[in-house]
Amino acid sequence: MQVIYLSEDRFQYDIHSLFKAFYPMDNVRMIVGRPGDNEDKEKDISDNDEISFIYFDIKECEGGSCGTITLKVSEDIMDSADFFDKDKNAQGASHSTNGVTQELDNSKNALKKLIYKVLSRKTGKELPWGNLTGIRPTRIAMNIVDKGGSDNEIRKYMKDMYFVSDEKIDLSIRIARREKEILKDIDYENGYSLYIGIPFCPTTCLYCSFTSYPIGAYKNIVGDYIKCLKKEIDYVADAFEGKTLDTIYVGGGTPTTLLPDQIDELLGYVHKKLDTSRVKEFTVESGRPDSITREKLQAMKRQGCDRISVNPQTMRDETLKLIGRQHNVAQLIDSFHMAREEGFDNINMDIILGLPGETSEDVRYTMDEIKKLGPDDLTVHSLAIKRGSRLAEILKEKEIRGFSQKGDVASFNNTEEMMKIAAFGAADMGLTPYYLYRQKNISGNFENTGYAAPGKAGIYNILINEEVQSIVALGAGTVTKRVYGYDGRIERCDNVKDVKLYMEQIDEMINRKRELFSDK
């Protein structure tokens, strides 16, 4: 465990994220104060834990908007750095060194840079995304593109500000420019997208932290759940009348845990109540092959679904069993072919790099097997250790039950070689990157990337990650986002996660949305 004592109760999220990036397999604990000041947080610290002390001193100039920040990490002292907090409307956002004027970082960025340099020197590692935390890389590139900036300006900014590698900068630029092209016909000002959450799954996967409930125990209430979704759809029909519905995404959980007649009922109601004449993409996640039947595929096709997911995660049966997937590779292949037979010409597949015990050779094998199927869209995920997942609990105990040969924590590890195998494999299938996002505690400090054939890119995936259009989300555990077009401001409201509580409080869930969009 990494134990970090902080001199101030500021920037804890960013400091924690940086330490996790350099020490991905360690539990990281932040304690404000000196050793012995907080006995509750210190009671289980052992002699085997690595202790670090971070002392940062912020000297502010008059007005509190600028100043100098000095950092000391344990016995490693970094030079001071000047900062300028623009959000405080101070004057003088630059300084001159040897006649060269430079823009100043804000206090948080200045601190992150100093910490990154210390940890990089200490570990001998440079991270592919540098000290970038909590910011979408493509959004940085897109903002500069929107202002007429050149690729070289993007490169300089991402290198100077965040120490991002050349390879990742080029990837960000490439994706940002492709996103801009894909979204050129989206109605930002007068449009919206719709998300419908189905929080039921055959089983809960090892790595999953999404809201999901075992369908076997909840099948008797699915009908009532759909009735509540219909009430939310009624609200959307009233509140967004005359607006452009650009995309529909039915996710989960596993939407294909619904029966064929339930799929018909729900999706048919969407068409009945909403104007779907201008919908550019209608996706239904069908990710679990053990939940797919021909009748369900026919129901989705009948209701206008034109994009689905059939997700392997890996093409190794032993790993599928370990992570809690009930299907095997043969079922995945059968489901994919069945979907093709039913006329689906835009099929996404997801894989995860860094699954327990898997090596570069396992990734290469998975990519070779996927190439035989020829998906239209491939999403390559780096394993993220999500709070609330069973995987997080297992890592906390530093053991993997039922996987004795490779049960060490280090067996959960994505590598640069794995990322390159996946990227080259996608290119070999004629798929190019079109969206990218990162998560906290992501394996190897890498990213999740979507690759697609021409004309097959998932529009909703870009919209949800770039947050450039309002998304109305229905169902338990979903989050609605309102994007204010004139200034890019975003406000959110969420539905409760517990499915029974959601149904009991459905009127309150609708009122939350009504208040969020009250001036429409």
Short mmCIF file of C-alpha atoms in Angstrom, two decimals:
data_model
loop_
_atom_site.label_atom_id
_atom_site.label_comp_id
_atom_site.label_asym_id
_atom_site.label_seq_id
_atom_site.Cartn_x
_atom_site.Cartn_y
_atom_site.Cartn_z
CA MET A 1 0.00 0.00 0.00
CA GLN A 2 1.12 3.53 -0.77
CA VAL A 3 0.44 5.92 2.12
CA ILE A 4 0.69 9.63 1.30
CA TYR A 5 0.63 12.28 3.99
CA LEU A 6 -0.48 15.66 2.64
CA SER A 7 0.32 19.03 4.11
CA GLU A 8 -2.98 20.51 2.84
CA ASP A 9 -6.50 19.34 2.16
CA ARG A 10 -6.35 20.35 -1.50
CA PHE A 11 -6.00 18.57 -4.86
CA GLN A 12 -6.41 15.13 -3.27
CA TYR A 13 -8.17 13.62 -6.31
CA ASP A 14 -5.43 14.64 -8.72
CA ILE A 15 -2.60 13.59 -6.41
CA HIS A 16 -4.27 10.24 -5.79
CA SER A 17 -4.77 9.70 -9.54
CA LEU A 18 -1.11 10.44 -10.27
CA PHE A 19 0.13 8.01 -7.64
CA LYS A 20 -2.26 5.31 -8.93
CA ALA A 21 -0.97 5.90 -12.44
CA PHE A 22 2.60 5.25 -11.33
CA TYR A 23 1.66 2.48 -8.86
CA PRO A 24 -1.40 0.84 -10.50
CA MET A 25 -1.24 -2.35 -8.46
CA ASP A 26 -1.00 -0.61 -5.08
CA ASN A 27 -3.78 0.61 -2.87
CA VAL A 28 -3.20 4.35 -2.38
CA ARG A 29 -4.31 6.09 0.80
CA MET A 30 -4.30 9.84 1.30
CA ILE A 31 -4.00 11.25 4.82
CA VAL A 32 -4.06 14.96 5.55
CA GLY A 33 -1.67 15.88 8.34
CA ARG A 34 1.39 14.41 9.99
CA PRO A 35 1.90 10.79 11.09
CA GLY A 36 -0.03 10.15 14.30
CA ASP A 37 -2.60 12.90 13.68
CA ASN A 38 -5.32 10.54 12.38
CA GLU A 39 -5.32 7.23 14.21
CA ASP A 40 -8.47 5.89 12.50
CA LYS A 41 -6.89 6.11 9.05
CA GLU A 42 -3.51 4.88 10.27
CA LYS A 43 -4.49 1.86 12.33
CA ASP A 44 -3.90 -0.75 9.59
CA ILE A 45 -0.67 0.74 8.17
CA SER A 46 2.08 -1.86 8.28
CA ASP A 47 5.86 -1.86 8.04
CA ASN A 48 5.56 -3.16 4.47
CA ASP A 49 3.69 -0.08 3.27
CA GLU A 50 5.56 2.64 1.42
CA ILE A 51 5.21 6.03 3.07
CA SER A 52 5.47 9.32 1.18
CA PHE A 53 5.18 12.87 2.45
CA ILE A 54 3.93 15.62 0.16
CA TYR A 55 4.42 19.14 1.39
CA PHE A 56 3.35 21.94 -0.89
CA ASP A 57 3.50 25.58 0.00
CA ILE A 58 1.39 28.05 -1.98
CA LYS A 59 2.43 31.66 -1.64
CA GLU A 60 -0.23 33.86 -3.20
CA CYS A 61 0.30 37.34 -4.55
CA GLU A 62 -1.98 40.21 -3.74
CA GLY A 63 -5.55 39.31 -4.67
CA GLY A 64 -4.95 35.59 -4.23
CA SER A 65 -4.94 34.81 -7.96
CA CYS A 66 -1.27 34.14 -8.61
CA GLY A 67 1.84 33.20 -6.74
CA THR A 68 4.47 30.53 -6.29
CA ILE A 69 4.05 26.87 -5.37
CA THR A 70 6.90 24.86 -3.82
CA LEU A 71 6.83 21.07 -3.53
CA LYS A 72 8.69 18.59 -1.39
CA VAL A 73 8.01 14.85 -1.74
CA SER A 74 9.62 13.04 1.18
CA GLU A 75 13.30 13.93 0.82
CA ASP A 76 13.00 14.89 -2.85
CA ILE A 77 12.71 18.68 -3.27
CA MET A 78 11.47 20.19 -6.50
CA ASP A 79 12.05 23.75 -7.60
CA SER A 80 9.24 26.22 -7.19
CA ALA A 81 6.83 27.03 -10.01
CA ASP A 82 4.84 30.19 -10.61
CA PHE A 83 1.09 29.87 -11.13
CA PHE A 84 -1.88 31.93 -12.23
CA ASP A 85 -5.48 30.95 -11.38
CA LYS A 86 -7.49 32.33 -14.27
CA ASP A 87 -10.83 31.53 -12.66
CA LYS A 88 -10.13 34.29 -10.14
CA ASN A 89 -9.95 36.92 -12.89
CA ALA A 90 -6.46 38.04 -12.01
CA GLN A 91 -4.32 40.16 -14.27
CA GLY A 92 -1.00 38.98 -15.64
CA ALA A 93 -1.38 35.44 -17.01
CA SER A 94 2.21 35.25 -18.17
CA HIS A 95 5.75 35.90 -17.08
CA SER A 96 8.99 36.52 -18.89
CA THR A 97 12.13 34.42 -18.62
CA ASN A 98 15.20 35.57 -20.57
CA GLY A 99 12.95 37.70 -22.71
CA VAL A 100 10.58 34.80 -23.58
CA THR A 101 6.97 35.23 -22.45
CA GLN A 102 5.27 32.05 -21.19
CA GLU A 103 1.72 31.34 -20.12
CA LEU A 104 1.51 30.34 -16.47
CA ASP A 105 -0.18 27.19 -15.18
CA ASN A 106 -2.87 27.42 -12.56
CA SER A 107 -1.92 26.20 -9.09
CA LYS A 108 -3.28 22.68 -9.62
CA ASN A 109 -1.47 22.16 -12.92
CA ALA A 110 1.76 23.54 -11.48
CA LEU A 111 1.54 21.09 -8.57
CA LYS A 112 0.70 18.14 -10.84
CA LYS A 113 3.71 18.90 -13.02
CA LEU A 114 6.03 18.96 -10.02
CA ILE A 115 4.65 15.71 -8.60
CA TYR A 116 4.83 14.00 -11.99
CA LYS A 117 8.52 14.90 -12.33
CA VAL A 118 9.28 13.50 -8.87
CA LEU A 119 7.41 10.23 -9.41
CA SER A 120 8.83 9.80 -12.91
CA ARG A 121 12.37 10.18 -11.58
CA LYS A 122 11.63 7.90 -8.63
CA THR A 123 10.10 5.07 -10.68
CA GLY A 124 12.06 5.54 -13.89
CA LYS A 125 8.76 5.61 -15.81
CA GLU A 126 7.14 8.08 -18.14
CA LEU A 127 3.38 7.66 -18.51
CA PRO A 128 1.82 7.59 -21.99
CA TRP A 129 -0.72 10.24 -20.96
CA GLY A 130 1.67 12.16 -18.71
CA ASN A 131 -0.02 13.87 -15.78
CA LEU A 132 -3.38 14.07 -17.54
CA THR A 133 -6.17 13.24 -15.08
CA GLY A 134 -9.88 13.92 -15.22
CA ILE A 135 -9.76 15.50 -18.70
CA ARG A 136 -10.82 13.94 -22.00
CA PRO A 137 -7.75 14.05 -24.28
CA THR A 138 -9.77 14.50 -27.47
CA ARG A 139 -11.64 17.41 -25.88
CA ILE A 140 -8.34 19.24 -25.45
CA ALA A 141 -7.49 18.69 -29.11
CA MET A 142 -11.04 19.56 -30.22
CA ASN A 143 -11.03 22.87 -28.33
CA ILE A 144 -7.88 23.95 -30.14
CA VAL A 145 -9.27 22.76 -33.49
CA ASP A 146 -12.48 24.73 -32.88
CA LYS A 147 -10.39 27.87 -32.37
CA GLY A 148 -8.60 27.32 -35.67
CA GLY A 149 -5.46 25.91 -34.08
CA SER A 150 -3.02 23.74 -36.00
CA ASP A 151 -1.87 20.21 -35.22
CA ASN A 152 1.50 21.61 -34.13
CA GLU A 153 -0.23 23.92 -31.64
CA ILE A 154 -2.09 20.93 -30.21
CA ARG A 155 1.16 18.98 -29.92
CA LYS A 156 2.96 21.79 -28.16
CA TYR A 157 0.12 22.40 -25.70
CA MET A 158 -0.35 18.73 -24.74
CA LYS A 159 3.40 18.20 -24.43
CA ASP A 160 4.12 21.34 -22.42
CA MET A 161 1.06 21.21 -20.19
CA TYR A 162 0.63 17.47 -19.57
CA PHE A 163 3.82 15.68 -20.78
CA VAL A 164 1.72 13.48 -23.08
CA SER A 165 3.72 11.15 -25.35
CA ASP A 166 3.99 11.92 -29.06
CA GLU A 167 2.08 8.73 -29.92
CA LYS A 168 -0.90 9.63 -27.73
CA ILE A 169 -0.92 13.24 -28.93
CA ASP A 170 -1.11 12.04 -32.53
CA LEU A 171 -3.92 9.64 -31.60
CA SER A 172 -5.85 12.46 -29.90
CA ILE A 173 -5.48 14.72 -32.95
CA ARG A 174 -6.52 11.98 -35.36
CA ILE A 175 -9.62 11.11 -33.36
CA ALA A 176 -10.61 14.73 -32.69
CA ARG A 177 -10.60 15.53 -36.38
CA ARG A 178 -12.56 12.36 -37.22
CA GLU A 179 -15.11 13.11 -34.49
CA LYS A 180 -15.63 16.55 -35.93
CA GLU A 181 -16.40 15.06 -39.31
CA ILE A 182 -18.74 12.38 -37.91
CA LEU A 183 -20.73 14.91 -35.85
CA LYS A 184 -21.03 17.57 -38.56
CA ASP A 185 -24.75 16.88 -39.11
CA ILE A 186 -25.74 16.61 -35.43
CA ASP A 187 -28.29 19.15 -34.21
CA TYR A 188 -26.61 20.51 -31.07
CA GLU A 189 -28.89 23.47 -30.43
CA ASN A 190 -32.27 21.88 -31.12
CA GLY A 191 -31.45 18.21 -30.79
CA TYR A 192 -31.02 15.53 -28.14
CA SER A 193 -30.16 11.86 -27.75
CA LEU A 194 -32.03 9.22 -25.77
CA TYR A 195 -30.56 6.58 -23.47
CA ILE A 196 -32.71 3.76 -22.09
CA GLY A 197 -31.16 1.66 -19.31
CA ILE A 198 -32.05 -2.00 -18.79
CA PRO A 199 -30.40 -2.88 -15.46
CA PHE A 200 -30.70 -6.67 -15.69
CA CYS A 201 -27.96 -9.17 -16.52
CA PRO A 202 -27.61 -12.96 -16.70
CA THR A 203 -24.75 -12.64 -14.15
CA THR A 204 -22.50 -9.86 -12.88
CA CYS A 205 -19.05 -9.82 -14.48
CA LEU A 206 -15.96 -9.67 -12.29
CA TYR A 207 -14.93 -6.18 -13.44
CA CYS A 208 -18.38 -4.58 -13.65
CA SER A 209 -19.61 -1.72 -11.44
CA PHE A 210 -22.66 -0.73 -13.50
CA THR A 211 -26.14 -0.95 -12.04
CA SER A 212 -27.26 -4.51 -12.77
CA TYR A 213 -29.53 -7.11 -11.22
CA PRO A 214 -29.66 -10.88 -11.94
CA ILE A 215 -32.53 -11.43 -14.33
CA GLY A 216 -33.40 -14.75 -12.71
CA ALA A 217 -34.35 -13.05 -9.45
CA TYR A 218 -35.99 -10.00 -11.03
CA LYS A 219 -37.82 -11.44 -14.05
CA ASN A 220 -41.22 -11.04 -12.38
CA ILE A 221 -40.86 -7.25 -12.13
CA VAL A 222 -39.53 -6.57 -15.63
CA GLY A 223 -43.04 -5.83 -16.89
CA ASP A 224 -43.54 -3.19 -14.20
CA TYR A 225 -40.11 -1.76 -14.95
CA ILE A 226 -41.07 -1.31 -18.60
CA LYS A 227 -44.25 0.50 -17.49
CA CYS A 228 -42.06 2.98 -15.62
CA LEU A 229 -39.87 3.46 -18.68
CA LYS A 230 -43.02 4.21 -20.65
CA LYS A 231 -43.92 6.94 -18.16
CA GLU A 232 -40.50 8.50 -18.69
CA ILE A 233 -40.96 8.23 -22.47
CA ASP A 234 -44.29 10.05 -22.10
CA TYR A 235 -42.43 12.88 -20.38
CA VAL A 236 -39.85 13.03 -23.18
CA ALA A 237 -42.60 13.11 -25.81
CA ASP A 238 -44.15 16.14 -24.12
CA ALA A 239 -40.99 18.04 -23.11
CA PHE A 240 -39.06 17.52 -26.36
CA GLU A 241 -41.86 17.88 -28.88
CA GLY A 242 -40.46 19.55 -31.99
CA LYS A 243 -36.87 18.72 -31.05
CA THR A 244 -34.57 16.57 -33.19
CA LEU A 245 -33.92 13.09 -31.79
CA ASP A 246 -30.48 12.23 -33.22
CA THR A 247 -29.55 8.92 -31.60
CA ILE A 248 -31.14 6.23 -29.42
CA TYR A 249 -29.03 3.93 -27.27
CA VAL A 250 -30.46 1.05 -25.23
CA GLY A 251 -27.82 -0.09 -22.75
CA GLY A 252 -27.48 -1.77 -19.41
CA GLY A 253 -27.00 -4.14 -17.84
CA THR A 254 -27.95 -6.36 -20.73
CA PRO A 255 -30.98 -5.22 -22.79
CA THR A 256 -31.29 -8.65 -24.38
CA THR A 257 -32.31 -10.12 -21.04
CA LEU A 258 -35.74 -8.81 -22.10
CA LEU A 259 -38.03 -11.29 -23.84
CA PRO A 260 -38.85 -10.76 -27.53
CA ASP A 261 -42.33 -9.43 -26.78
CA GLN A 262 -40.89 -7.08 -24.14
CA ILE A 263 -38.38 -5.74 -26.69
CA ASP A 264 -41.22 -5.20 -29.14
CA GLU A 265 -43.31 -3.49 -26.46
CA LEU A 266 -40.60 -1.09 -25.27
CA LEU A 267 -39.05 -0.14 -28.61
CA GLY A 268 -42.45 0.03 -30.27
CA TYR A 269 -43.54 2.53 -27.62
CA VAL A 270 -40.51 4.69 -28.41
CA HIS A 271 -41.62 4.88 -32.05
CA LYS A 272 -45.23 5.47 -31.06
CA LYS A 273 -44.54 8.40 -28.74
CA LEU A 274 -41.41 10.04 -30.19
CA ASP A 275 -40.55 11.39 -33.61
CA THR A 276 -37.85 8.94 -34.73
CA SER A 277 -37.89 10.03 -38.39
CA ARG A 278 -34.55 11.81 -38.10
CA VAL A 279 -32.73 9.28 -35.90
CA LYS A 280 -29.25 8.68 -37.31
CA GLU A 281 -28.39 5.67 -35.15
CA PHE A 282 -30.44 3.21 -33.07
CA THR A 283 -28.24 0.97 -30.92
CA VAL A 284 -29.24 -1.92 -28.65
CA GLU A 285 -26.46 -3.49 -26.62
CA SER A 286 -26.64 -7.24 -27.07
CA GLY A 287 -23.34 -7.81 -25.39
CA ARG A 288 -23.91 -11.14 -23.68
CA PRO A 289 -24.10 -13.93 -26.26
CA ASP A 290 -25.87 -16.14 -23.71
CA SER A 291 -28.80 -13.68 -23.80
CA ILE A 292 -29.16 -13.50 -27.60
CA THR A 293 -31.81 -15.47 -29.49
CA ARG A 294 -32.99 -15.27 -33.07
CA GLU A 295 -36.40 -14.08 -31.90
CA LYS A 296 -34.86 -11.18 -29.94
CA LEU A 297 -32.75 -10.17 -32.94
CA GLN A 298 -35.84 -10.23 -35.12
CA ALA A 299 -37.73 -8.06 -32.62
CA MET A 300 -34.89 -5.50 -32.55
CA LYS A 301 -34.68 -5.45 -36.34
CA ARG A 302 -38.43 -5.09 -36.61
CA GLN A 303 -38.30 -2.02 -34.37
CA GLY A 304 -35.63 -0.25 -36.40
CA CYS A 305 -32.48 -1.11 -34.44
CA ASP A 306 -29.57 -0.70 -36.87
CA ARG A 307 -26.55 -1.21 -34.55
CA ILE A 308 -25.87 -3.86 -31.90
CA SER A 309 -23.00 -5.12 -29.75
CA VAL A 310 -21.98 -8.78 -29.48
CA ASN A 311 -19.14 -8.70 -26.99
CA PRO A 312 -16.49 -11.39 -26.50
CA GLN A 313 -14.19 -9.44 -24.06
CA THR A 314 -11.71 -12.23 -24.83
CA MET A 315 -11.68 -15.30 -27.06
CA ARG A 316 -10.23 -17.50 -24.32
CA ASP A 317 -12.81 -19.74 -22.65
CA GLU A 318 -10.82 -20.08 -19.41
CA THR A 319 -10.76 -16.30 -18.94
CA LEU A 320 -14.48 -15.97 -19.74
CA LYS A 321 -15.25 -18.45 -16.99
CA LEU A 322 -13.00 -16.66 -14.53
CA ILE A 323 -14.55 -13.23 -15.10
CA GLY A 324 -18.12 -14.49 -14.68
CA ARG A 325 -19.31 -14.67 -18.29
CA GLN A 326 -21.68 -17.60 -18.77
CA HIS A 327 -21.09 -17.90 -22.51
CA ASN A 328 -18.19 -19.57 -24.26
CA VAL A 329 -16.40 -18.61 -27.46
CA ALA A 330 -18.48 -20.99 -29.59
CA GLN A 331 -21.69 -19.29 -28.41
CA LEU A 332 -20.20 -15.90 -29.24
CA ILE A 333 -19.40 -16.99 -32.77
CA ASP A 334 -22.88 -18.50 -33.26
CA SER A 335 -24.55 -15.30 -31.97
CA PHE A 336 -22.48 -13.12 -34.29
CA HIS A 337 -23.36 -15.20 -37.35
CA MET A 338 -27.01 -15.25 -36.31
CA ALA A 339 -27.04 -11.45 -36.15
CA ARG A 340 -25.54 -11.25 -39.64
CA GLU A 341 -28.20 -13.65 -40.89
CA GLU A 342 -30.90 -11.37 -39.47
CA GLY A 343 -29.56 -8.44 -41.46
CA PHE A 344 -27.44 -6.54 -38.94
CA ASP A 345 -24.68 -4.82 -40.89
CA ASN A 346 -23.27 -2.72 -38.05
CA ILE A 347 -22.06 -4.97 -35.23
CA ASN A 348 -19.74 -3.77 -32.49
CA MET A 349 -17.51 -6.06 -30.45
CA ASP A 350 -15.80 -5.18 -27.16
CA ILE A 351 -12.57 -6.63 -25.86
CA ILE A 352 -10.74 -5.91 -22.59
CA LEU A 353 -6.96 -5.82 -22.29
CA GLY A 354 -5.42 -6.67 -18.94
CA LEU A 355 -7.88 -9.39 -17.91
CA PRO A 356 -6.56 -11.72 -15.18
CA GLY A 357 -3.72 -13.89 -16.35
CA GLU A 358 -3.86 -12.87 -19.99
CA THR A 359 -0.66 -12.18 -21.90
CA SER A 360 0.20 -10.48 -25.16
CA GLU A 361 -0.18 -13.83 -26.89
CA ASP A 362 -3.74 -14.11 -25.57
CA VAL A 363 -4.53 -10.66 -26.98
CA ARG A 364 -2.98 -11.60 -30.34
CA TYR A 365 -5.07 -14.79 -30.40
CA THR A 366 -8.25 -12.84 -29.57
CA MET A 367 -7.58 -10.34 -32.36
CA ASP A 368 -6.91 -13.14 -34.87
CA GLU A 369 -10.19 -14.84 -33.97
CA ILE A 370 -12.16 -11.59 -34.15
CA LYS A 371 -10.71 -10.86 -37.57
CA LYS A 372 -12.32 -14.08 -38.83
CA LEU A 373 -15.72 -12.65 -37.87
CA GLY A 374 -15.13 -9.17 -39.28
CA PRO A 375 -17.01 -6.79 -36.95
CA ASP A 376 -17.84 -3.30 -38.16
CA ASP A 377 -16.80 -1.63 -34.91
CA LEU A 378 -14.32 -2.76 -32.26
CA THR A 379 -13.98 -1.15 -28.84
CA VAL A 380 -10.69 -1.90 -27.10
CA HIS A 381 -10.94 -1.37 -23.34
CA SER A 382 -8.08 -1.22 -20.87
CA LEU A 383 -9.17 -2.98 -17.71
CA ALA A 384 -10.22 -0.43 -15.08
CA ILE A 385 -10.43 -1.40 -11.42
CA LYS A 386 -13.82 0.09 -10.59
CA ARG A 387 -14.96 0.78 -7.08
CA GLY A 388 -17.92 -1.47 -6.28
CA SER A 389 -16.82 -4.28 -8.60
CA ARG A 390 -15.98 -7.76 -7.37
CA LEU A 391 -12.57 -7.32 -8.97
CA ALA A 392 -11.83 -4.37 -6.69
CA GLU A 393 -12.59 -6.51 -3.66
CA ILE A 394 -10.41 -9.32 -4.95
CA LEU A 395 -7.51 -6.99 -5.55
CA LYS A 396 -7.96 -5.56 -2.09
CA GLU A 397 -7.44 -9.04 -0.68
CA LYS A 398 -4.61 -9.68 -3.18
CA GLU A 399 -5.98 -13.00 -4.34
CA ILE A 400 -8.06 -14.42 -7.15
CA ARG A 401 -10.14 -17.36 -6.05
CA GLY A 402 -10.13 -20.21 -8.55
CA PHE A 403 -7.09 -18.95 -10.48
CA SER A 404 -4.26 -20.26 -8.42
CA GLN A 405 -1.49 -20.36 -11.03
CA LYS A 406 -1.71 -16.69 -11.93
CA GLY A 407 -3.35 -15.36 -8.85
CA ASP A 408 -0.86 -12.60 -8.20
CA VAL A 409 -2.14 -9.04 -8.39
CA ALA A 410 0.31 -8.33 -11.21
CA SER A 411 -1.67 -10.67 -13.49
CA PHE A 412 -4.13 -7.78 -13.95
CA ASN A 413 -1.97 -5.71 -16.21
CA ASN A 414 -2.36 -4.10 -19.59
CA THR A 415 0.86 -3.30 -21.47
CA GLU A 416 1.99 -1.13 -24.34
CA GLU A 417 2.60 -4.28 -26.36
CA MET A 418 -1.02 -5.38 -25.85
CA MET A 419 -2.28 -1.96 -26.94
CA LYS A 420 -0.19 -2.12 -30.11
CA ILE A 421 -1.37 -5.64 -30.92
CA ALA A 422 -4.97 -4.47 -30.65
CA ALA A 423 -4.36 -1.28 -32.68
CA PHE A 424 -2.52 -3.14 -35.45
CA GLY A 425 -5.20 -5.83 -35.44
CA ALA A 426 -7.96 -3.25 -35.82
CA ALA A 427 -6.08 -1.59 -38.70
CA ASP A 428 -5.66 -4.98 -40.35
CA MET A 429 -9.46 -5.32 -40.30
CA GLY A 430 -9.87 -1.93 -41.99
CA LEU A 431 -11.01 -0.22 -38.76
CA THR A 432 -9.72 3.22 -37.77
CA PRO A 433 -9.94 4.99 -34.37
CA TYR A 434 -12.92 7.33 -33.94
CA TYR A 435 -13.41 7.90 -30.21
CA LEU A 436 -11.34 7.66 -27.07
CA TYR A 437 -11.87 8.02 -23.35
CA ARG A 438 -9.99 7.30 -20.15
CA GLN A 439 -11.10 6.15 -16.71
CA LYS A 440 -9.75 6.38 -13.22
CA ASN A 441 -7.58 3.42 -12.17
CA ILE A 442 -7.22 2.26 -15.77
CA SER A 443 -4.64 -0.47 -16.28
CA GLY A 444 -1.28 0.75 -17.57
CA ASN A 445 -2.41 4.39 -17.67
CA PHE A 446 -3.74 3.73 -21.17
CA GLU A 447 -7.16 4.42 -22.70
CA ASN A 448 -10.29 2.90 -24.24
CA THR A 449 -10.50 3.35 -28.00
CA GLY A 450 -13.25 2.69 -30.51
CA TYR A 451 -12.29 1.59 -34.02
CA ALA A 452 -14.78 1.47 -36.89
CA ALA A 453 -15.13 0.85 -40.61
CA PRO A 454 -16.13 3.81 -42.81
CA GLY A 455 -19.69 4.86 -42.07
CA LYS A 456 -20.00 2.55 -39.05
CA ALA A 457 -18.71 4.73 -36.19
CA GLY A 458 -20.94 4.80 -33.10
CA ILE A 459 -22.29 8.35 -33.01
CA TYR A 460 -23.72 8.02 -29.49
CA ASN A 461 -20.32 6.92 -28.17
CA ILE A 462 -18.83 10.22 -29.29
CA LEU A 463 -21.74 12.29 -27.98
CA ILE A 464 -21.67 10.77 -24.50
CA ASN A 465 -17.92 11.16 -24.14
CA GLU A 466 -17.48 14.61 -25.65
CA GLU A 467 -20.60 15.97 -23.88
CA VAL A 468 -21.61 18.24 -26.75
CA GLN A 469 -25.32 17.35 -26.86
CA SER A 470 -28.02 16.89 -24.20
CA ILE A 471 -28.75 13.25 -23.42
CA VAL A 472 -32.01 12.26 -21.74
CA ALA A 473 -31.48 9.04 -19.78
CA LEU A 474 -34.31 6.76 -18.66
CA GLY A 475 -34.24 3.89 -16.19
CA ALA A 476 -32.62 2.95 -12.87
CA GLY A 477 -29.10 4.24 -12.30
CA THR A 478 -28.99 6.48 -15.38
CA VAL A 479 -27.74 10.07 -15.56
CA THR A 480 -29.33 12.76 -17.72
CA LYS A 481 -27.04 15.54 -19.00
CA ARG A 482 -28.18 18.90 -20.23
CA VAL A 483 -25.63 20.71 -22.39
CA TYR A 484 -26.15 24.44 -22.72
CA GLY A 485 -25.12 25.20 -26.27
CA TYR A 486 -24.30 28.84 -25.76
CA ASP A 487 -21.56 28.31 -23.20
CA GLY A 488 -20.96 24.56 -23.03
CA ARG A 489 -22.12 24.40 -19.41
CA ILE A 490 -23.39 20.96 -18.33
CA GLU A 491 -25.93 20.14 -15.62
CA ARG A 492 -26.98 16.66 -14.56
CA CYS A 493 -29.72 14.82 -12.76
CA ASP A 494 -29.67 11.16 -11.88
CA ASN A 495 -32.19 8.38 -11.38
CA VAL A 496 -31.78 6.27 -8.25
CA LYS A 497 -29.81 3.05 -8.77
CA ASP A 498 -32.03 0.62 -6.89
CA VAL A 499 -34.51 -0.75 -9.42
CA LYS A 500 -37.37 -1.16 -6.95
CA LEU A 501 -36.82 2.30 -5.48
CA TYR A 502 -36.74 3.70 -9.02
CA MET A 503 -40.16 2.21 -9.71
CA GLU A 504 -41.57 3.45 -6.42
CA GLN A 505 -40.27 6.96 -7.07
CA ILE A 506 -40.85 7.16 -10.83
CA ASP A 507 -42.79 10.43 -10.57
CA GLU A 508 -39.88 12.01 -8.69
CA MET A 509 -37.45 10.76 -11.35
CA ILE A 510 -39.53 12.48 -14.01
CA ASN A 511 -39.78 15.68 -11.98
CA ARG A 512 -35.98 15.80 -11.74
CA LYS A 513 -35.79 15.91 -15.53
CA ARG A 514 -38.63 18.39 -15.74
CA GLU A 515 -36.75 20.76 -13.45
CA LEU A 516 -33.48 20.28 -15.35
CA PHE A 517 -35.14 21.21 -18.66
CA SER A 518 -37.66 23.60 -17.14
CA ASP A 519 -37.05 26.49 -19.53
CA LYS A 520 -37.62 24.43 -22.66
#
